[in-house]
CSV table of C-alpha atoms and ligand atoms in Angstrom, one decimal:
chain,number,residue,atom,x,y,z
Z,18,MET,CA,0.0,0.0,0.0
Z,19,LYS,CA,1.3,3.4,-0.9
Z,20,PHE,CA,0.5,6.9,0.5
Z,21,PHE,CA,0.8,10.5,-0.8
Z,22,ASP,CA,2.6,12.7,1.7
Z,23,THR,CA,1.3,16.2,0.9
Z,24,HIS,CA,3.7,18.1,3.1
Z,25,SER,CA,7.4,17.5,3.9
Z,26,HIS,CA,10.6,19.4,4.0
Z,27,TYR,CA,13.3,17.4,2.3
Z,28,CYS,CA,15.5,20.5,2.0
Z,29,ASP,CA,16.0,20.3,5.7
Z,30,ASP,CA,19.6,19.7,6.8
Z,31,ARG,CA,18.5,16.7,8.9
Z,32,PHE,CA,18.3,14.8,5.6
Z,33,ASP,CA,21.8,15.9,4.4
Z,34,GLY,CA,23.4,12.5,5.4
Z,35,ASP,CA,20.9,10.2,3.5
Z,36,ARG,CA,18.5,12.3,1.4
Z,37,ASP,CA,18.9,10.4,-1.9
Z,38,ALA,CA,19.0,6.9,-0.4
Z,39,LEU,CA,16.0,7.7,1.7
Z,40,LEU,CA,13.9,9.2,-1.1
Z,41,GLU,CA,14.7,6.3,-3.4
Z,42,LYS,CA,13.6,3.8,-0.7
Z,43,LEU,CA,10.4,5.8,0.2
Z,44,LEU,CA,9.2,6.0,-3.4
Z,45,ALA,CA,10.0,2.3,-4.0
Z,46,GLU,CA,8.3,1.0,-0.8
Z,47,SER,CA,5.7,3.3,0.8
Z,48,ASN,CA,5.0,6.5,-1.1
Z,49,CYS,CA,3.3,7.0,-4.4
Z,50,GLY,CA,3.9,10.7,-4.1
Z,51,ILE,CA,5.7,13.3,-2.0
Z,52,LEU,CA,5.3,17.1,-2.0
Z,53,THR,CA,8.3,18.9,-0.5
Z,54,CYS,CA,7.8,22.4,0.7
Z,55,PRO,CA,10.3,25.2,0.9
Z,56,SER,CA,10.5,27.9,3.7
Z,57,ASN,CA,12.4,30.5,1.8
Z,58,LEU,CA,13.7,31.3,-1.7
Z,59,ASP,CA,16.9,29.3,-1.3
Z,60,ASP,CA,14.9,26.2,-0.4
Z,61,VAL,CA,12.7,26.7,-3.5
Z,62,ALA,CA,15.7,26.2,-5.8
Z,63,PHE,CA,16.7,23.1,-4.0
Z,64,SER,CA,13.2,21.7,-3.9
Z,65,LYS,CA,13.1,22.1,-7.7
Z,66,GLU,CA,16.2,20.1,-8.1
Z,67,LEU,CA,14.8,17.3,-6.0
Z,68,ALA,CA,11.5,17.3,-7.8
Z,69,HIS,CA,13.3,17.0,-11.2
Z,70,LYS,CA,15.5,14.1,-9.9
Z,71,TYR,CA,12.5,12.0,-8.8
Z,72,GLU,CA,9.4,11.3,-10.9
Z,73,ASN,CA,7.1,11.2,-7.9
Z,74,VAL,CA,8.4,14.2,-6.0
Z,75,TRP,CA,6.7,17.5,-6.5
Z,76,TYR,CA,7.3,20.9,-4.9
Z,77,ALA,CA,5.7,24.1,-3.8
Z,78,ALA,CA,7.1,27.6,-4.0
Z,79,GLY,CA,6.5,30.2,-1.3
Z,80,ILE,CA,7.8,32.0,1.8
Z,81,HIS,CA,7.0,30.7,5.3
Z,82,PRO,CA,5.7,33.2,7.9
Z,83,HIS,CA,8.8,32.6,10.0
Z,84,GLU,CA,11.0,33.9,7.1
Z,85,CYS,CA,9.0,36.8,5.7
Z,86,GLU,CA,10.8,39.5,7.7
Z,87,LYS,CA,13.9,38.7,5.6
Z,88,TYR,CA,12.2,39.7,2.4
Z,89,GLU,CA,10.3,42.5,0.6
Z,90,ILE,CA,6.9,41.8,-0.9
Z,91,SER,CA,8.4,42.4,-4.3
Z,92,ASP,CA,10.7,39.4,-3.7
Z,93,LEU,CA,7.6,37.2,-4.2
Z,94,ASP,CA,7.9,38.0,-7.9
Z,95,LYS,CA,10.8,35.5,-7.9
Z,96,LEU,CA,8.3,32.7,-7.3
Z,97,PHE,CA,6.8,33.1,-10.8
Z,98,PRO,CA,9.5,31.3,-12.8
Z,99,TYR,CA,9.1,28.3,-10.5
Z,100,LEU,CA,5.3,28.4,-10.7
Z,101,GLU,CA,5.6,27.9,-14.5
Z,102,ASP,CA,7.5,24.6,-13.9
Z,103,GLU,CA,5.3,21.5,-14.3
Z,104,LYS,CA,6.7,19.9,-11.1
Z,105,CYS,CA,5.8,23.0,-9.0
Z,106,VAL,CA,2.2,22.3,-8.1
Z,107,ALA,CA,1.4,24.7,-5.3
Z,108,VAL,CA,2.2,28.0,-3.6
Z,109,GLY,CA,3.6,27.8,-0.1
Z,110,GLU,CA,4.1,27.1,2.5
Z,111,CYS,CA,2.8,30.4,3.7
Z,112,GLY,CA,0.4,31.7,6.3
Z,113,LEU,CA,0.4,32.9,9.9
Z,114,ASP,CA,2.3,31.8,13.0
Z,115,TYR,CA,1.2,33.6,16.1
Z,116,TYR,CA,2.8,31.0,18.4
Z,117,TYR,CA,6.4,31.9,17.5
Z,118,ASP,CA,5.7,35.4,16.1
Z,119,PHE,CA,9.1,35.3,14.4
Z,120,ALA,CA,7.8,38.1,12.0
Z,121,TYR,CA,5.5,41.0,12.8
Z,122,ARG,CA,1.9,40.0,12.4
Z,123,ASP,CA,1.3,42.8,9.8
Z,124,THR,CA,4.2,41.5,7.7
Z,125,GLN,CA,2.9,37.9,8.0
Z,126,ILE,CA,-0.6,39.0,6.9
Z,127,ALA,CA,0.8,41.0,4.0
Z,128,PHE,CA,2.9,38.1,2.7
Z,129,PHE,CA,0.0,35.6,3.2
Z,130,ARG,CA,-2.4,37.9,1.3
Z,131,ALA,CA,0.1,38.4,-1.5
Z,132,GLN,CA,0.7,34.7,-1.9
Z,133,CYS,CA,-3.1,34.1,-2.0
Z,134,ASP,CA,-3.2,36.5,-4.9
Z,135,ILE,CA,-0.3,34.7,-6.6
Z,136,ALA,CA,-2.0,31.3,-6.2
Z,137,LYS,CA,-5.2,32.6,-7.8
Z,138,GLN,CA,-3.2,34.2,-10.6
Z,139,VAL,CA,-1.3,31.0,-11.5
Z,140,LYS,CA,-4.4,28.8,-10.7
Z,141,LYS,CA,-2.6,26.6,-8.2
Z,142,PRO,CA,-3.6,25.7,-4.6
Z,143,ILE,CA,-1.9,27.4,-1.7
Z,144,ILE,CA,-0.5,25.5,1.3
Z,145,VAL,CA,-1.5,27.3,4.5
Z,146,HIS,CA,0.4,27.2,7.8
Z,147,ASP,CA,-1.9,28.3,10.6
Z,148,ARG,CA,-0.5,28.2,14.1
Z,149,GLU,CA,-2.7,29.9,16.7
Z,150,ALA,CA,-3.9,32.3,14.1
Z,151,HIS,CA,-7.2,30.6,13.2
Z,152,ALA,CA,-9.4,33.7,13.1
Z,153,ASP,CA,-7.0,35.8,10.9
Z,154,THR,CA,-6.4,32.8,8.6
Z,155,ILE,CA,-10.1,32.4,8.1
Z,156,ASN,CA,-10.5,36.1,7.5
Z,157,VAL,CA,-7.8,36.2,4.8
Z,158,LEU,CA,-9.1,33.0,3.1
Z,159,SER,CA,-12.7,34.1,3.1
Z,160,ASP,CA,-11.7,37.5,1.7
Z,161,LEU,CA,-9.5,36.2,-1.1
Z,162,ARG,CA,-10.8,32.7,-1.7
Z,163,PRO,CA,-7.8,30.9,-3.1
Z,164,GLU,CA,-8.0,27.1,-3.4
Z,165,ALA,CA,-6.3,26.2,-0.1
Z,166,ILE,CA,-4.9,23.3,1.8
Z,167,ILE,CA,-4.8,23.8,5.5
Z,168,HIS,CA,-1.6,21.9,6.5
Z,169,CYS,CA,-1.2,20.2,9.8
Z,170,TYR,CA,-4.8,21.1,10.8
Z,171,SER,CA,-5.0,22.2,14.4
Z,172,GLY,CA,-8.2,24.2,14.7
Z,173,SER,CA,-11.7,23.4,16.0
Z,174,LEU,CA,-14.5,21.5,14.3
Z,175,GLU,CA,-16.4,24.8,13.9
Z,176,SER,CA,-13.4,26.3,12.0
Z,177,ALA,CA,-13.0,23.2,9.9
Z,178,LYS,CA,-16.7,23.6,8.9
Z,179,ILE,CA,-16.1,27.2,7.8
Z,180,LEU,CA,-12.9,26.2,5.9
Z,181,VAL,CA,-14.5,23.3,4.1
Z,182,GLY,CA,-17.4,25.6,3.3
Z,183,LEU,CA,-14.8,27.9,1.6
Z,184,GLY,CA,-13.6,24.9,-0.5
Z,185,CYS,CA,-10.4,24.2,1.6
Z,186,TYR,CA,-8.8,20.8,2.0
Z,187,ILE,CA,-7.9,19.7,5.6
Z,188,SER,CA,-4.6,18.0,5.9
Z,189,PHE,CA,-3.8,15.8,9.0
Z,190,ALA,CA,-0.3,15.3,10.3
Z,191,GLY,CA,1.2,13.2,13.1
Z,192,THR,CA,-0.4,15.4,15.7
Z,193,LEU,CA,-3.6,13.4,15.1
Z,194,THR,CA,-1.9,10.4,16.7
Z,195,PHE,CA,-0.7,12.4,19.8
Z,196,LYS,CA,-2.4,11.8,23.2
Z,197,ASN,CA,-3.5,15.4,23.4
Z,198,ALA,CA,-5.3,15.3,20.0
Z,199,SER,CA,-8.8,15.2,21.6
Z,200,LYS,CA,-10.2,18.3,19.8
Z,201,LEU,CA,-8.9,17.0,16.4
Z,202,LEU,CA,-10.7,13.7,16.7
Z,203,SER,CA,-14.2,15.1,15.9
Z,204,VAL,CA,-12.6,17.0,12.9
Z,205,ALA,CA,-11.1,13.8,11.6
Z,206,GLN,CA,-14.5,12.1,11.9
Z,207,TRP,CA,-16.4,14.9,10.2
Z,208,VAL,CA,-14.3,16.1,7.2
Z,209,PRO,CA,-16.0,15.1,4.0
Z,210,GLU,CA,-14.0,12.4,2.2
Z,211,ASP,CA,-13.2,14.5,-0.8
Z,212,ARG,CA,-11.5,17.2,1.4
Z,213,ILE,CA,-9.1,15.0,3.4
Z,214,LEU,CA,-5.3,14.9,2.9
Z,215,ILE,CA,-2.5,13.3,4.9
Z,216,GLU,CA,1.1,14.6,5.5
Z,217,THR,CA,4.1,14.2,7.7
Z,218,ASP,CA,5.7,17.7,7.9
Z,219,ALA,CA,8.9,15.6,7.9
Z,220,PRO,CA,11.5,16.0,9.5
Z,221,TYR,CA,9.1,17.4,12.2
Z,222,LEU,CA,6.2,15.9,14.1
Z,223,ALA,CA,6.8,12.2,13.8
Z,224,PRO,CA,3.6,10.4,14.7
Z,225,GLU,CA,3.1,8.0,17.6
Z,226,PRO,CA,4.7,5.5,18.2
Z,227,MET,CA,7.7,7.3,16.6
Z,228,ARG,CA,7.2,10.6,18.3
Z,229,GLY,CA,10.5,12.5,18.9
Z,230,ARG,CA,12.4,10.8,16.1
Z,231,ARG,CA,13.2,12.3,12.7
Z,232,ASN,CA,10.0,12.0,10.6
Z,233,ASP,CA,10.0,10.8,7.0
Z,234,SER,CA,7.2,10.1,4.5
Z,235,SER,CA,6.9,6.4,5.3
Z,236,LEU,CA,5.5,7.3,8.8
Z,237,VAL,CA,2.4,9.0,7.2
Z,238,MET,CA,0.8,5.5,7.4
Z,239,HIS,CA,0.4,6.0,11.2
Z,240,THR,CA,-1.6,9.1,10.6
Z,241,ALA,CA,-3.6,7.3,7.9
Z,242,GLN,CA,-4.2,4.4,10.3
Z,243,ARG,CA,-5.5,6.8,13.0
Z,244,LEU,CA,-7.9,8.3,10.4
Z,245,ALA,CA,-9.1,4.9,9.3
Z,246,ASP,CA,-9.8,3.9,13.0
Z,247,LEU,CA,-11.6,7.2,13.7
Z,248,ARG,CA,-13.7,7.0,10.5
Z,249,GLY,CA,-14.4,3.3,10.7
Z,250,CYS,CA,-12.9,2.4,7.3
Z,251,SER,CA,-9.9,0.5,6.1
Z,252,LEU,CA,-6.4,1.8,5.8
Z,253,GLU,CA,-6.5,0.9,2.1
Z,254,HIS,CA,-9.5,3.1,1.7
Z,255,ILE,CA,-7.8,6.1,3.4
Z,256,ALA,CA,-4.6,5.6,1.4
Z,257,GLU,CA,-6.6,5.6,-1.9
Z,258,VAL,CA,-8.9,8.5,-1.1
Z,259,THR,CA,-6.1,10.8,0.2
Z,260,ALA,CA,-3.8,10.0,-2.7
Z,261,ASN,CA,-6.7,10.7,-5.2
Z,262,ASN,CA,-7.4,14.0,-3.4
Z,263,ALA,CA,-3.7,15.0,-3.5
Z,264,LYS,CA,-3.5,14.2,-7.2
Z,265,LYS,CA,-6.7,16.2,-7.9
Z,266,VAL,CA,-5.7,19.3,-6.0
Z,267,PHE,CA,-2.2,19.3,-7.4
Z,268,GLY,CA,-3.4,18.6,-10.9
Z,269,ILE,CA,-1.2,15.6,-11.4
Y,318,ZN,ZN1,5.9,22.6,7.0
């Protein structure tokens, strides 16, 4: 059985020692597709290289909220050449992080809004990072209405209903397997089948029972298994549905 991991960071230096061997193994054994996400413009170039090396690796192009204080809004123009590349299937990751607040919130919102506009312009989905910024995230998305994937969903059931109403996809990460995931459980049971995605956010957020280790795309099966248990369906069904949703939203 193979899974589509819709969010990972294979540019991360924690993969420097074994990146190629690992990706070859993952794609042969457990993954039918992997989307790798950059955090900044240097990562975008490296993500492109990876995606062109491996048939079933795709990438996104964008600037993460942690990084946006280092750039000017006009730097986002540098994303356009990547977004014309057939292996670049989404804008992101971008969004709002009010937990770390590494950039001023006004700057984060400006970069998020600008990247929503770019996503609409190039007709690609946007990958949204929302950490403790649920209200502002919903405000921006309902104002600008890009096709959006809410990565590592961490909001309430009420917010999920609003987001799905806006046409968003809800992506579950290893956090769904954590013991404190209680408020996510009702979301995982409710999300309509055609709106569910799964991801690792590798190398971060390894699911139980691997929590604390370096994450990689093979571990997305633990999140899929949790979803299958919560929804009362088979692991095969979750693998198939989420892979089909990923291919549909990324246009591949
Ligand atoms: Zn990420």
